[in-house]
Coordinates of C-alpha atoms in Angstrom, one line a residue:
X291 CA -0.1 -0.6 0.3
X292 CA 2.2 2.5 -0.9
X293 CA 0.5 5.0 -3.5
X294 CA 1.6 9.0 -2.0
X295 CA -2.1 11.0 -1.9
X296 CA -0.2 14.3 -2.3
X297 CA 1.2 13.4 -5.7
X298 CA -2.4 12.1 -6.8
X299 CA -1.7 8.6 -6.9
X300 CA -4.5 6.2 -7.7
X301 CA -6.4 4.3 -5.5
X302 CA -5.0 1.4 -3.8
X303 CA -7.4 -1.8 -3.7
X304 CA -7.9 -3.4 0.4
X305 CA -9.6 -5.3 2.5
X306 CA -10.6 -4.6 6.5
X307 CA -10.6 -7.3 8.7
X308 CA -12.5 -5.6 11.8
X309 CA -12.5 -7.1 15.8
X310 CA -15.5 -7.7 18.1
X311 CA -15.1 -6.2 21.8
X312 CA -18.5 -5.4 22.7
X313 CA -18.3 -1.3 23.2
X314 CA -15.1 -1.5 22.5
X315 CA -16.4 -1.5 18.6
X316 CA -17.1 2.3 18.9
X317 CA -13.3 2.5 18.6
X318 CA -13.6 0.6 15.1
X319 CA -16.3 3.4 14.3
X320 CA -14.1 5.9 14.2
X321 CA -11.4 4.2 12.8
X322 CA -13.8 3.8 10.0
X323 CA -14.2 7.3 9.5
X324 CA -11.6 7.9 9.0
X325 CA -10.5 5.4 6.3
X326 CA -13.3 7.1 4.7
X327 CA -11.3 10.3 4.3
X328 CA -9.5 8.7 2.0
X329 CA -10.2 8.9 -1.1
X330 CA -7.5 6.8 -2.9
X331 CA -8.7 3.6 -0.3
X332 CA -10.9 1.6 -2.2
X333 CA -12.7 -1.7 0.0
X334 CA -13.2 -4.4 -1.6
X335 CA -14.6 -6.7 1.5
X336 CA -14.9 -6.9 5.4
X337 CA -14.6 -9.5 7.5
X338 CA -16.3 -9.0 10.8
X339 CA -16.9 -11.1 13.9
X340 CA -19.9 -9.5 16.4
X341 CA -20.0 -5.7 16.8
X342 CA -17.1 -5.5 14.1
X343 CA -19.1 -7.7 12.2
X344 CA -22.0 -5.0 12.8
X345 CA -19.8 -2.1 11.7
X346 CA -18.5 -4.2 9.0
X347 CA -22.7 -4.5 7.1
X348 CA -23.5 -0.9 8.6
X349 CA -20.5 0.1 6.4
X350 CA -21.1 -1.2 3.4
X351 CA -24.8 -0.4 3.3
X352 CA -24.2 3.1 3.8
X353 CA -21.7 3.1 0.6
X354 CA -23.6 0.9 -1.7
X355 CA -26.6 3.6 -0.3
X356 CA -24.3 6.6 -1.0
X357 CA -20.4 6.3 -0.6
X358 CA -18.2 7.3 1.5
X359 CA -20.9 9.9 3.1
X360 CA -23.5 7.7 3.7
X361 CA -21.2 4.9 5.2
X362 CA -19.9 7.6 7.4
X363 CA -23.5 9.0 8.4
X364 CA -24.3 5.6 8.7
X365 CA -22.3 4.7 11.6
X366 CA -22.7 7.6 12.9
X367 CA -27.1 6.7 13.3
X368 CA -25.8 2.8 14.5
X369 CA -23.7 4.1 17.8
X370 CA -25.9 7.3 18.4
X371 CA -27.9 4.7 18.5
X372 CA -26.9 2.2 21.1
X373 CA -26.2 5.1 22.9
X374 CA -29.1 6.4 23.7
X375 CA -30.3 2.9 24.4
X376 CA -28.4 2.5 27.2
X377 CA -28.9 5.7 29.1
X378 CA -31.5 4.0 31.1
X379 CA -28.8 0.8 31.9
X380 CA -28.6 -0.2 35.2
X381 CA -24.7 -0.6 34.3
X382 CA -22.7 2.1 35.1
X383 CA -19.5 3.6 36.5
X384 CA -20.1 4.4 40.2
X385 CA -19.0 7.7 41.0
X386 CA -16.1 6.6 43.1
X387 CA -15.2 5.0 39.1
X388 CA -16.2 8.4 37.6
X389 CA -14.3 10.9 39.9
X390 CA -10.8 9.0 39.7
X391 CA -11.4 8.7 35.3
X392 CA -11.9 4.9 35.6
X393 CA -13.5 3.4 32.5
X394 CA -14.9 0.2 33.8
X395 CA -18.0 -1.1 36.0
X396 CA -16.4 -4.2 36.9
X397 CA -17.7 -2.4 41.0
X398 CA -20.4 -1.7 40.1
X399 CA -23.1 -3.4 42.7
X400 CA -25.4 -4.4 39.8
X401 CA -22.2 -5.4 37.5
X402 CA -21.1 -7.4 39.9
X403 CA -24.5 -9.4 41.2
X404 CA -25.4 -9.6 37.3
X405 CA -21.9 -11.1 37.0
X406 CA -23.1 -14.2 40.0
X407 CA -26.5 -15.0 39.1
X408 CA -24.8 -15.1 35.0
X409 CA -22.6 -17.9 36.8
X410 CA -25.1 -19.4 38.5
X411 CA -28.2 -19.8 35.9
X412 CA -28.5 -19.9 32.0
X413 CA -29.6 -17.6 29.7
X414 CA -32.3 -19.6 29.4
X415 CA -33.1 -19.1 33.0
X416 CA -32.3 -14.7 32.6
X417 CA -34.3 -15.2 29.3
X418 CA -31.8 -11.9 28.1
X419 CA -32.8 -11.7 24.1
X420 CA -31.6 -8.3 23.1
X421 CA -34.2 -6.9 21.4
X422 CA -33.1 -3.9 21.5
X423 CA -29.9 -3.9 19.1
X424 CA -32.2 -5.6 17.7
X425 CA -34.9 -3.5 16.5
X426 CA -31.6 -1.3 16.4
X427 CA -30.1 -2.9 13.7
X428 CA -33.2 -3.1 12.1
X429 CA -33.7 0.8 11.8
X430 CA -29.8 0.4 10.6
X431 CA -29.3 -1.9 7.4
X432 CA -31.6 -2.0 4.3
X433 CA -30.5 -5.2 4.3
X434 CA -31.9 -6.1 0.9
X435 CA -29.1 -3.1 0.0
X436 CA -26.4 -5.3 1.7
X437 CA -27.0 -8.2 -0.4
X438 CA -26.3 -6.2 -4.0
X439 CA -23.5 -4.5 -2.4
X440 CA -20.2 -4.8 -4.6
X441 CA -17.9 -4.4 -0.9
X442 CA -17.4 -8.2 -0.6
X443 CA -19.1 -9.0 3.2
X444 CA -18.1 -12.2 5.8
X445 CA -19.7 -12.1 8.3
X446 CA -18.5 -15.6 11.3
X447 CA -20.9 -16.7 14.1
X448 CA -20.2 -20.0 15.5
X449 CA -22.2 -23.5 15.1
X450 CA -22.9 -24.5 18.9
X451 CA -23.5 -28.3 17.6
X452 CA -19.8 -28.4 15.5
X453 CA -18.2 -25.6 17.1
X454 CA -17.4 -24.8 13.7
X455 CA -17.4 -21.2 12.2
X456 CA -19.5 -20.1 9.4
X457 CA -18.8 -17.7 7.1
X458 CA -22.2 -15.9 5.4
X459 CA -22.4 -13.6 2.5
X460 CA -24.0 -10.1 1.6
X461 CA -26.6 -12.7 0.2
X462 CA -27.8 -14.3 4.0
X463 CA -26.7 -11.4 6.2
X464 CA -30.1 -10.7 8.8
X465 CA -30.5 -9.3 12.2
X466 CA -29.8 -12.5 13.4
X467 CA -26.8 -13.5 11.4
X468 CA -24.9 -10.6 13.2
X469 CA -26.3 -11.1 16.6
X470 CA -25.1 -14.5 16.3
X471 CA -21.9 -13.1 15.9
X472 CA -22.0 -10.9 19.1
X473 CA -23.7 -14.4 21.1
X474 CA -21.9 -14.3 24.0
X475 CA -23.1 -18.0 25.7
X476 CA -23.3 -16.9 29.1
X477 CA -25.3 -14.2 28.3
X478 CA -27.7 -14.7 26.0
X479 CA -29.7 -17.6 23.9
X480 CA -27.8 -18.6 21.0
X481 CA -29.5 -17.9 17.6
X482 CA -31.3 -20.3 15.6
X483 CA -30.6 -20.0 11.9
X484 CA -31.4 -22.9 8.9
X485 CA -32.4 -25.0 12.3
X486 CA -29.0 -24.9 13.4
X487 CA -27.6 -23.2 16.9
X488 CA -25.4 -20.3 17.5
X489 CA -22.2 -18.2 19.3
X490 CA -19.9 -15.2 19.3
X491 CA -17.7 -15.6 16.2
X492 CA -15.3 -14.4 18.2
X493 CA -14.7 -18.4 19.9
X494 CA -14.0 -19.8 15.6
X495 CA -11.8 -16.1 14.3
X496 CA -11.5 -13.0 15.7
X497 CA -12.0 -11.8 12.8
X498 CA -11.9 -14.8 10.3
X499 CA -9.1 -13.4 8.3
X500 CA -9.1 -16.6 5.3
X501 CA -12.0 -15.7 2.8
X502 CA -10.2 -11.9 2.1
X503 CA -7.5 -14.4 0.6
X504 CA -9.4 -16.6 -1.0
X505 CA -12.7 -14.1 -2.6
X506 CA -10.6 -10.9 -3.0
X507 CA -7.5 -10.4 -5.1
X508 CA -6.6 -6.7 -2.8
X509 CA -2.7 -7.4 -1.9
X510 CA -3.1 -5.5 1.4
X511 CA -5.7 -6.1 4.0
X512 CA -6.3 -3.5 6.9
X513 CA -6.7 -5.0 10.5
X514 CA -8.3 -2.7 13.0
X515 CA -7.5 -4.6 16.8
X516 CA -9.7 -4.5 19.7
X517 CA -8.0 -6.6 21.9
X518 CA -4.8 -6.4 23.1
X519 CA -2.3 -9.1 22.1
X520 CA -0.9 -8.0 26.1
X521 CA -2.4 -6.8 28.8
X522 CA -0.1 -5.3 31.3
X523 CA -1.3 -6.4 35.1
X524 CA -3.2 -9.8 35.6
X525 CA -6.9 -8.7 34.8
X526 CA -10.3 -11.0 36.2
X527 CA -10.2 -14.5 35.2
X528 CA -13.4 -13.3 33.3
X529 CA -11.8 -11.1 31.0
X530 CA -8.4 -12.9 30.2
X531 CA -10.1 -16.1 29.1
X532 CA -12.1 -14.5 26.7
X533 CA -10.1 -12.8 25.5
X534 CA -6.9 -14.8 25.9
X535 CA -9.6 -17.9 23.3
X536 CA -10.4 -15.5 20.7
X537 CA -7.1 -14.2 20.2
X538 CA -5.0 -17.1 20.3
X539 CA -7.7 -18.3 17.2
X540 CA -6.5 -14.9 14.9
X541 CA -3.2 -15.6 15.6
X542 CA -3.6 -19.2 14.4
X543 CA -5.2 -17.9 11.3
X544 CA -3.3 -15.0 10.7
X545 CA -0.1 -17.1 10.5
X546 CA -1.9 -19.2 8.6
X547 CA -3.3 -17.4 5.9
X548 CA -0.6 -14.7 6.0
X549 CA 3.0 -16.1 7.2

C-alpha cells in the first residue's frame, strides 16, 4: 500500500478485518470514519465478528447507498442509537469510578450481581434476547441493499453443535446473523439460523481472515484490532480467559494465511 495521495497516486484496493469487542466497537467506528476520508482507499471486502460484523454491515450498506459520506452517516446513526438505548441501563460506572476517571464497571454493584447471577443461572433461565439491538439493526441496515452491494461482506458465527465457524456472505445477512456473531453464550440464548444454533463468532475467528485471502484479490488487509496482544498486570479471570481464547485463534489464522 504505497501510493502518495499528495502526488495524485492511484487508488489502492484493500480489505478490512474488524475484530469484535462489545462496546469497544465504537473505537472501530472512529477508525472507519477516518479511513473513509481517504479517497485513494478502495475497499474490496470486509470480514467482521461481533461488534466488528455490525460495523462492517453498516459500512457496506451505507457505501452502497451513497458512497463514503453515507457510510459515515450510517455508522454515526448506529452508534448514537446504541448510546441512547444505553441511557437507562443499570450497568454504569460508580460515582467513585467517575471521579477517579476509571472507565470500568467492574466495581458496579449491579454489574457484580449480574455477573454472579450469570455464573449460577443459564441465559435460558434469565431469558435475555437483545431485543433493543435487533430493533436498532433493523432501523440502521437495509439488508436487501447489502445483498447486492459491491463490497464483499464476511460475517462469522460459531456453530454450537460442531464448534466450527460459519462465514455468512452478503446475500445471507440478516439481523439474526449479526446477533449470532455477537452472541456470548454466558449472556444470551443461542441464535437459531437454518435449524442450527450459533454463538459468538470470536470462538472461531476474531475476525476470520481466510475469506479475504480466498475470495478477494486485494494484496493489503487493514486489521482494526480491539483486543490487545499484551495486557499488563493480571485482569479478572473472565476477562483474560475470553480475550485469550479469541486472540489465540486469530493469531493462528493470521500466521496460517500470511505467514
